[in-house]
Amino acid sequence: MRPLNAQIRLENLRHNYRTLKNIHGGKLLAVVKADAYGHGAVRCAHALADLADGFAVASVEEAVQLREHGIENPILLLEGVFEAKEYEQVDRLRLWPAVCSQWQLEALLHHTWQQPVKVWLKMDSGMHRAGFFPHNYAAAYTALKQNQNVDSIVKFSHFACADEADNAMTEMQLEAFDLGCEGLEGEESLANSAAMLRYPAARRDWGRAGIALYGACPFGHTDSRLKPVMRLSTRVFGERVLQPHSPVGYGAAFYTKKSTRVGLIACGYADGYPRHAPNGTPVAIGSHRSQLIGRVSMDMMTVELDVSHEGIGNEVELWGDVVNVNEVAKAAGTIAYELLCHVKRAKFTYYE
């Protein structure tokens, strides 16, 4: 059997939820969109069901999957509906829809609701992706407030630059949100993972824990308060000794500088490992940090082995406990979100 394994440590997931809720205070949604950032939405939701104040997903389809597998916690649709008829499922499944645009608002108001609905009304406080502009926000709020089918309204927005140190945009968005919500009663939600960790002023009634829930610090480094949930590993299944000035892999993109033991491992870009990860990208063989050498192939990669102790059969950690996923992401010019979401063809094993 191909030895690529993704270990999902659910107790680490629970630890991270407790940690983030303690930091944020108030209530906390666990964001499990995109199959829980590649970790398995159903298994992660079940692991958090007794802790989480609710879950957040990107679509009705993701919510349906959770409901069909017995998840009864509140579920927020972060992007709202994509068609007016989806409000029928929102109603039947007792979901919380985000309202991010005028057409979503009008469709909600015209829907014949079987039970009152909790609405999350989004403000575009500066990201300019979705939501009502601050000067239009009160009108949308009032339209919902006057509708007898609307149980309550959560005012929320999303930050564009909360993961960037010393970026003034987050403070500007905070100010825009507060001004746009002036005089409007009800709960509020601003803090994503980065804002939760960095901006106390963003910690309102509801937090939304995304990447940090899975143990990856949104600032691109390690945060000792968080534990990695996914550990991706494989094994060495081939080895050879190359003389100095020998090329390795496609394009001869790496040449040995000395006599080098090279290990062949089972993982490649078809498994979700970034194809553009350069020479020197860290891996761990046992507790020993080593490096990728040569280009990433579709199914295989080559790593540098030590002089004598490492070889065929040795486990290689691609990211997890020794190698932080942010290190790999930085080397490959991407972010941890992308790496975690793209893991494929691995054997997933869940540990309580």
mmCIF file with all atom_site columns, N, CA and C in Angstrom, residues 171-209:
data_model
loop_
_atom_site.group_PDB
_atom_site.id
_atom_site.type_symbol
_atom_site.label_atom_id
_atom_site.label_alt_id
_atom_site.label_comp_id
_atom_site.label_asym_id
_atom_site.label_entity_id
_atom_site.label_seq_id
_atom_site.pdbx_PDB_ins_code
_atom_site.Cartn_x
_atom_site.Cartn_y
_atom_site.Cartn_z
_atom_site.occupancy
_atom_site.B_iso_or_equiv
_atom_site.pdbx_formal_charge
_atom_site.auth_seq_id
_atom_site.auth_comp_id
_atom_site.auth_asym_id
_atom_site.auth_atom_id
_atom_site.pdbx_PDB_model_num
ATOM 1   N N  . GLU A 1 171 ? -7.860  48.485 11.479 1.00 0.00 ? 171 GLU A N  1
ATOM 2   C CA . GLU A 1 171 ? -8.416  49.534 12.335 1.00 0.00 ? 171 GLU A CA 1
ATOM 3   C C  . GLU A 1 171 ? -9.454  50.363 11.571 1.00 0.00 ? 171 GLU A C  1
ATOM 4   N N  . MET A 1 172 ? -9.187  50.615 10.297 1.00 0.00 ? 172 MET A N  1
ATOM 5   C CA . MET A 1 172 ? -10.140 51.365 9.485  1.00 0.00 ? 172 MET A CA 1
ATOM 6   C C  . MET A 1 172 ? -11.448 50.587 9.315  1.00 0.00 ? 172 MET A C  1
ATOM 7   N N  . GLN A 1 173 ? -11.347 49.275 9.134  1.00 0.00 ? 173 GLN A N  1
ATOM 8   C CA . GLN A 1 173 ? -12.548 48.467 8.997  1.00 0.00 ? 173 GLN A CA 1
ATOM 9   C C  . GLN A 1 173 ? -13.339 48.406 10.300 1.00 0.00 ? 173 GLN A C  1
ATOM 10  N N  . LEU A 1 174 ? -12.639 48.321 11.402 1.00 0.00 ? 174 LEU A N  1
ATOM 11  C CA . LEU A 1 174 ? -13.308 48.347 12.708 1.00 0.00 ? 174 LEU A CA 1
ATOM 12  C C  . LEU A 1 174 ? -14.109 49.631 12.878 1.00 0.00 ? 174 LEU A C  1
ATOM 13  N N  . GLU A 1 175 ? -13.484 50.735 12.537 1.00 0.00 ? 175 GLU A N  1
ATOM 14  C CA . GLU A 1 175 ? -14.161 52.027 12.669 1.00 0.00 ? 175 GLU A CA 1
ATOM 15  C C  . GLU A 1 175 ? -15.358 52.116 11.730 1.00 0.00 ? 175 GLU A C  1
ATOM 16  N N  . ALA A 1 176 ? -15.197 51.656 10.490 1.00 0.00 ? 176 ALA A N  1
ATOM 17  C CA . ALA A 1 176 ? -16.293 51.703 9.526  1.00 0.00 ? 176 ALA A CA 1
ATOM 18  C C  . ALA A 1 176 ? -17.457 50.837 9.983  1.00 0.00 ? 176 ALA A C  1
ATOM 19  N N  . PHE A 1 177 ? -17.145 49.685 10.523 1.00 0.00 ? 177 PHE A N  1
ATOM 20  C CA . PHE A 1 177 ? -18.203 48.788 11.001 1.00 0.00 ? 177 PHE A CA 1
ATOM 21  C C  . PHE A 1 177 ? -18.983 49.426 12.152 1.00 0.00 ? 177 PHE A C  1
ATOM 22  N N  . ASP A 1 178 ? -18.259 49.948 13.119 1.00 0.00 ? 178 ASP A N  1
ATOM 23  C CA . ASP A 1 178 ? -18.927 50.538 14.280 1.00 0.00 ? 178 ASP A CA 1
ATOM 24  C C  . ASP A 1 178 ? -19.778 51.748 13.904 1.00 0.00 ? 178 ASP A C  1
ATOM 25  N N  . LEU A 1 179 ? -19.288 52.548 12.968 1.00 0.00 ? 179 LEU A N  1
ATOM 26  C CA . LEU A 1 179 ? -20.076 53.694 12.522 1.00 0.00 ? 179 LEU A CA 1
ATOM 27  C C  . LEU A 1 179 ? -21.318 53.238 11.761 1.00 0.00 ? 179 LEU A C  1
ATOM 28  N N  . GLY A 1 180 ? -21.167 52.228 10.916 1.00 0.00 ? 180 GLY A N  1
ATOM 29  C CA . GLY A 1 180 ? -22.300 51.739 10.145 1.00 0.00 ? 180 GLY A CA 1
ATOM 30  C C  . GLY A 1 180 ? -23.348 51.040 10.982 1.00 0.00 ? 180 GLY A C  1
ATOM 31  N N  . CYS A 1 181 ? -22.935 50.524 12.144 1.00 0.00 ? 181 CYS A N  1
ATOM 32  C CA . CYS A 1 181 ? -23.863 49.808 13.034 1.00 0.00 ? 181 CYS A CA 1
ATOM 33  C C  . CYS A 1 181 ? -24.420 50.691 14.147 1.00 0.00 ? 181 CYS A C  1
ATOM 34  N N  . GLU A 1 182 ? -24.031 51.934 14.174 1.00 0.00 ? 182 GLU A N  1
ATOM 35  C CA . GLU A 1 182 ? -24.445 52.823 15.258 1.00 0.00 ? 182 GLU A CA 1
ATOM 36  C C  . GLU A 1 182 ? -25.974 52.879 15.362 1.00 0.00 ? 182 GLU A C  1
ATOM 37  N N  . GLY A 1 183 ? -26.459 52.584 16.558 1.00 0.00 ? 183 GLY A N  1
ATOM 38  C CA . GLY A 1 183 ? -27.891 52.616 16.811 1.00 0.00 ? 183 GLY A CA 1
ATOM 39  C C  . GLY A 1 183 ? -28.626 51.347 16.444 1.00 0.00 ? 183 GLY A C  1
ATOM 40  N N  . LEU A 1 184 ? -27.923 50.339 15.904 1.00 0.00 ? 184 LEU A N  1
ATOM 41  C CA . LEU A 1 184 ? -28.565 49.080 15.505 1.00 0.00 ? 184 LEU A CA 1
ATOM 42  C C  . LEU A 1 184 ? -28.288 48.018 16.566 1.00 0.00 ? 184 LEU A C  1
ATOM 43  N N  . GLU A 1 185 ? -29.320 47.541 17.191 1.00 0.00 ? 185 GLU A N  1
ATOM 44  C CA . GLU A 1 185 ? -29.146 46.580 18.281 1.00 0.00 ? 185 GLU A CA 1
ATOM 45  C C  . GLU A 1 185 ? -28.866 45.184 17.735 1.00 0.00 ? 185 GLU A C  1
ATOM 46  N N  . GLY A 1 186 ? -28.393 44.320 18.604 1.00 0.00 ? 186 GLY A N  1
ATOM 47  C CA . GLY A 1 186 ? -28.179 42.927 18.236 1.00 0.00 ? 186 GLY A CA 1
ATOM 48  C C  . GLY A 1 186 ? -26.735 42.483 18.364 1.00 0.00 ? 186 GLY A C  1
ATOM 49  N N  . GLU A 1 187 ? -26.533 41.196 18.190 1.00 0.00 ? 187 GLU A N  1
ATOM 50  C CA . GLU A 1 187 ? -25.201 40.603 18.309 1.00 0.00 ? 187 GLU A CA 1
ATOM 51  C C  . GLU A 1 187 ? -24.307 41.008 17.140 1.00 0.00 ? 187 GLU A C  1
ATOM 52  N N  . GLU A 1 188 ? -22.977 40.867 17.368 1.00 0.00 ? 188 GLU A N  1
ATOM 53  C CA . GLU A 1 188 ? -21.999 41.228 16.349 1.00 0.00 ? 188 GLU A CA 1
ATOM 54  C C  . GLU A 1 188 ? -20.931 40.148 16.226 1.00 0.00 ? 188 GLU A C  1
ATOM 55  N N  . SER A 1 189 ? -20.331 40.073 15.050 1.00 0.00 ? 189 SER A N  1
ATOM 56  C CA . SER A 1 189 ? -19.240 39.126 14.802 1.00 0.00 ? 189 SER A CA 1
ATOM 57  C C  . SER A 1 189 ? -18.236 39.759 13.856 1.00 0.00 ? 189 SER A C  1
ATOM 58  N N  . LEU A 1 190 ? -16.990 39.854 14.306 1.00 0.00 ? 190 LEU A N  1
ATOM 59  C CA . LEU A 1 190 ? -15.925 40.425 13.483 1.00 0.00 ? 190 LEU A CA 1
ATOM 60  C C  . LEU A 1 190 ? -14.694 39.531 13.386 1.00 0.00 ? 190 LEU A C  1
ATOM 61  N N  . ALA A 1 191 ? -14.363 38.840 14.436 1.00 0.00 ? 191 ALA A N  1
ATOM 62  C CA . ALA A 1 191 ? -13.053 38.198 14.530 1.00 0.00 ? 191 ALA A CA 1
ATOM 63  C C  . ALA A 1 191 ? -12.972 36.879 13.774 1.00 0.00 ? 191 ALA A C  1
ATOM 64  N N  . ASN A 1 192 ? -12.134 36.855 12.735 1.00 0.00 ? 192 ASN A N  1
ATOM 65  C CA . ASN A 1 192 ? -11.676 35.597 12.163 1.00 0.00 ? 192 ASN A CA 1
ATOM 66  C C  . ASN A 1 192 ? -10.469 35.145 12.986 1.00 0.00 ? 192 ASN A C  1
ATOM 67  N N  . SER A 1 193 ? -9.769  34.109 12.520 1.00 0.00 ? 193 SER A N  1
ATOM 68  C CA . SER A 1 193 ? -8.653  33.593 13.321 1.00 0.00 ? 193 SER A CA 1
ATOM 69  C C  . SER A 1 193 ? -7.615  34.665 13.618 1.00 0.00 ? 193 SER A C  1
ATOM 70  N N  . ALA A 1 194 ? -7.206  35.410 12.596 1.00 0.00 ? 194 ALA A N  1
ATOM 71  C CA . ALA A 1 194 ? -6.147  36.402 12.785 1.00 0.00 ? 194 ALA A CA 1
ATOM 72  C C  . ALA A 1 194 ? -6.582  37.513 13.722 1.00 0.00 ? 194 ALA A C  1
ATOM 73  N N  . ALA A 1 195 ? -7.786  38.045 13.512 1.00 0.00 ? 195 ALA A N  1
ATOM 74  C CA . ALA A 1 195 ? -8.274  39.125 14.373 1.00 0.00 ? 195 ALA A CA 1
ATOM 75  C C  . ALA A 1 195 ? -8.476  38.654 15.798 1.00 0.00 ? 195 ALA A C  1
ATOM 76  N N  . MET A 1 196 ? -8.886  37.409 15.951 1.00 0.00 ? 196 MET A N  1
ATOM 77  C CA . MET A 1 196 ? -9.087  36.833 17.278 1.00 0.00 ? 196 MET A CA 1
ATOM 78  C C  . MET A 1 196 ? -7.798  36.848 18.087 1.00 0.00 ? 196 MET A C  1
ATOM 79  N N  . LEU A 1 197 ? -6.694  36.549 17.402 1.00 0.00 ? 197 LEU A N  1
ATOM 80  C CA . LEU A 1 197 ? -5.403  36.459 18.071 1.00 0.00 ? 197 LEU A CA 1
ATOM 81  C C  . LEU A 1 197 ? -4.716  37.805 18.230 1.00 0.00 ? 197 LEU A C  1
ATOM 82  N N  . ARG A 1 198 ? -5.045  38.778 17.365 1.00 0.00 ? 198 ARG A N  1
ATOM 83  C CA . ARG A 1 198 ? -4.259  40.016 17.330 1.00 0.00 ? 198 ARG A CA 1
ATOM 84  C C  . ARG A 1 198 ? -5.027  41.269 17.746 1.00 0.00 ? 198 ARG A C  1
ATOM 85  N N  . TYR A 1 199 ? -6.358  41.309 17.550 1.00 0.00 ? 199 TYR A N  1
ATOM 86  C CA . TYR A 1 199 ? -7.112  42.544 17.753 1.00 0.00 ? 199 TYR A CA 1
ATOM 87  C C  . TYR A 1 199 ? -8.205  42.361 18.805 1.00 0.00 ? 199 TYR A C  1
ATOM 88  N N  . PRO A 1 200 ? -7.931  42.689 20.054 1.00 0.00 ? 200 PRO A N  1
ATOM 89  C CA . PRO A 1 200 ? -8.950  42.556 21.104 1.00 0.00 ? 200 PRO A CA 1
ATOM 90  C C  . PRO A 1 200 ? -10.243 43.307 20.789 1.00 0.00 ? 200 PRO A C  1
ATOM 91  N N  . ALA A 1 201 ? -10.157 44.436 20.089 1.00 0.00 ? 201 ALA A N  1
ATOM 92  C CA . ALA A 1 201 ? -11.350 45.222 19.783 1.00 0.00 ? 201 ALA A CA 1
ATOM 93  C C  . ALA A 1 201 ? -12.294 44.498 18.833 1.00 0.00 ? 201 ALA A C  1
ATOM 94  N N  . ALA A 1 202 ? -11.782 43.466 18.149 1.00 0.00 ? 202 ALA A N  1
ATOM 95  C CA . ALA A 1 202 ? -12.619 42.709 17.205 1.00 0.00 ? 202 ALA A CA 1
ATOM 96  C C  . ALA A 1 202 ? -13.356 41.555 17.877 1.00 0.00 ? 202 ALA A C  1
ATOM 97  N N  . ARG A 1 203 ? -13.091 41.336 19.139 1.00 0.00 ? 203 ARG A N  1
ATOM 98  C CA . ARG A 1 203 ? -13.719 40.211 19.849 1.00 0.00 ? 203 ARG A CA 1
ATOM 99  C C  . ARG A 1 203 ? -15.096 40.638 20.339 1.00 0.00 ? 203 ARG A C  1
ATOM 100 N N  . ARG A 1 204 ? -16.100 40.320 19.535 1.00 0.00 ? 204 ARG A N  1
ATOM 101 C CA . ARG A 1 204 ? -17.468 40.723 19.852 1.00 0.00 ? 204 ARG A CA 1
ATOM 102 C C  . ARG A 1 204 ? -18.256 39.508 20.342 1.00 0.00 ? 204 ARG A C  1
ATOM 103 N N  . ASP A 1 205 ? -19.531 39.444 20.057 1.00 0.00 ? 205 ASP A N  1
ATOM 104 C CA . ASP A 1 205 ? -20.371 38.355 20.588 1.00 0.00 ? 205 ASP A CA 1
ATOM 105 C C  . ASP A 1 205 ? -19.989 36.991 20.008 1.00 0.00 ? 205 ASP A C  1
ATOM 106 N N  . TRP A 1 206 ? -19.701 36.959 18.703 1.00 0.00 ? 206 TRP A N  1
ATOM 107 C CA . TRP A 1 206 ? -19.370 35.714 18.024 1.00 0.00 ? 206 TRP A CA 1
ATOM 108 C C  . TRP A 1 206 ? -17.998 35.822 17.360 1.00 0.00 ? 206 TRP A C  1
ATOM 109 N N  . GLY A 1 207 ? -17.163 34.802 17.563 1.00 0.00 ? 207 GLY A N  1
ATOM 110 C CA . GLY A 1 207 ? -15.933 34.659 16.808 1.00 0.00 ? 207 GLY A CA 1
ATOM 111 C C  . GLY A 1 207 ? -16.110 33.586 15.747 1.00 0.00 ? 207 GLY A C  1
ATOM 112 N N  . ARG A 1 208 ? -15.228 33.588 14.750 1.00 0.00 ? 208 ARG A N  1
ATOM 113 C CA . ARG A 1 208 ? -15.277 32.600 13.674 1.00 0.00 ? 208 ARG A CA 1
ATOM 114 C C  . ARG A 1 208 ? -13.870 32.013 13.513 1.00 0.00 ? 208 ARG A C  1
ATOM 115 N N  . ALA A 1 209 ? -13.678 30.822 14.046 1.00 0.00 ? 209 ALA A N  1
ATOM 116 C CA . ALA A 1 209 ? -12.356 30.197 14.057 1.00 0.00 ? 209 ALA A CA 1
ATOM 117 C C  . ALA A 1 209 ? -12.168 29.349 12.812 1.00 0.00 ? 209 ALA A C  1
#
